[in-house]
Amino acid sequence: MILETRPKKRIFIGLLVLTSLILSFFIFLLWYVPLVGLKNIHPSLPLIFSLVLAVSVFLMFSGGLLLIFTIMRGRDIFLSHKLRGIVAKVLFPFMILMGRVVGVSKEMVQQSFVELNNHLVRSNSHQIRSNKLLILLPHCIQNFDCKIKITGNIKNCNGCGKCEIKDLIELSDQYQLKIAVATGGTLARRIIVENKPEAIVAVACELDLTSGIQDSYPIPVIGILNERPNGPCINTKVDIQKVKNAILDFLGSKGVSTN
Ligand code: SF4
């Protein structure tokens, strides 16, 4: 299993710590301000209110610490599956907001989120059967001048080698995986519903990967950022080795390698 240790994940963690501190400050205010007033309603209300807020702070920090330790150890400690959902559905919008406050671009936060998600997925040691693993590709990876329609059936590609669709089909054949091309989020969702994968290796830009990971939860997704040497959405590329590593992370000992 290959765990990437580039510093991008630290952006998300840094924003998470900052958010926790700011939220703690607001929770403190929420505790302190009504304290005197609550006493007048019922003598035990200040204690109950304090306990509720203390539990909230405890859960927030223990969740954050669990996330950090899971990332540091690179394997599941406790509830990493649920953590992935909380990161995708709850924390990510906060991190975008906090990134804006401290001057980190949305693109950087999205990249950081994708890496963090990949780390959490890998830490869960999934063992997926090859016929339940889907490789999902963006349409922009196809050579712009290619006239063959591959969105309905990627196997229409004649393997001329002018784009990486050829290599990706060969990879899917080698491991006997499902493979499809999506032109956008709606088609991607339809492909997922029709194929019912247990795990997905997705190639796309930051924006599409982020929304795809969020929409697909609880299905585990390893996201691989495409490369855009010609600008966005045209003749994009992907590191085939990264796709292969992600496939092997999912297949584990169930991999069907012919090499
Ligand atoms: S490899 Fe396939 S999809 Fe890419 S340009 Fe050649 S025929 Fe078209």
Coordinates of N, CA, C and O and ligand atoms in Angstrom, one line a residue, residues 142-143 146 148 150 157-163 165-166, ligand 1:
Q142 N -10.0 11.9 -23.3 CA -9.9 11.4 -24.7 C -9.3 12.5 -25.5 O -9.6 13.7 -25.4
N143 N -8.5 12.1 -26.5 CA -7.9 13.0 -27.5 C -9.0 13.8 -28.1 O -10.0 13.3 -28.6
C146 N -10.2 12.9 -31.6 CA -10.7 11.5 -31.8 C -12.2 11.5 -32.1 O -13.0 12.2 -31.3
I148 N -14.2 8.9 -32.3 CA -14.9 7.7 -31.8 C -15.7 8.1 -30.5 O -15.1 8.8 -29.6
I150 N -16.9 7.3 -27.1 CA -16.5 6.3 -26.0 C -17.4 6.5 -24.8 O -17.2 5.7 -23.8
C157 N -13.1 2.4 -28.3 CA -11.7 2.9 -28.6 C -10.9 1.8 -29.4 O -11.0 0.7 -29.0
N158 N -10.2 2.3 -30.4 CA -9.5 1.3 -31.2 C -8.0 1.2 -30.8 O -7.2 0.6 -31.5
G159 N -7.7 1.9 -29.7 CA -6.3 1.7 -29.1 C -5.2 2.3 -30.0 O -4.1 1.7 -30.0
C160 N -5.5 3.4 -30.6 CA -4.5 4.1 -31.4 C -3.3 4.6 -30.6 O -2.2 4.8 -31.1
G161 N -3.6 4.9 -29.3 CA -2.5 5.3 -28.4 C -2.3 6.8 -28.4 O -1.3 7.3 -27.8
K162 N -3.2 7.6 -29.0 CA -3.0 9.1 -29.0 C -3.4 9.7 -27.7 O -3.2 10.8 -27.4
C163 N -4.1 8.9 -26.9 CA -4.5 9.4 -25.5 C -4.4 8.2 -24.6 O -4.2 7.0 -25.0
I165 N -6.6 6.7 -22.9 CA -7.7 5.8 -22.8 C -7.3 4.4 -23.1 O -7.7 3.4 -22.5
K166 N -6.4 4.2 -24.1 CA -5.8 2.9 -24.5 C -5.2 2.2 -23.2 O -5.5 1.1 -22.9
Ligands
SF4_1 S1 -6.6 5.8 -27.7 FE1 -8.8 5.5 -28.2 S2 -9.9 7.2 -27.4 FE2 -7.7 7.8 -27.5 S3 -7.5 8.8 -29.5 FE3 -7.0 6.6 -29.8 S4 -9.0 5.7 -30.4 FE4 -9.4 7.7 -29.6

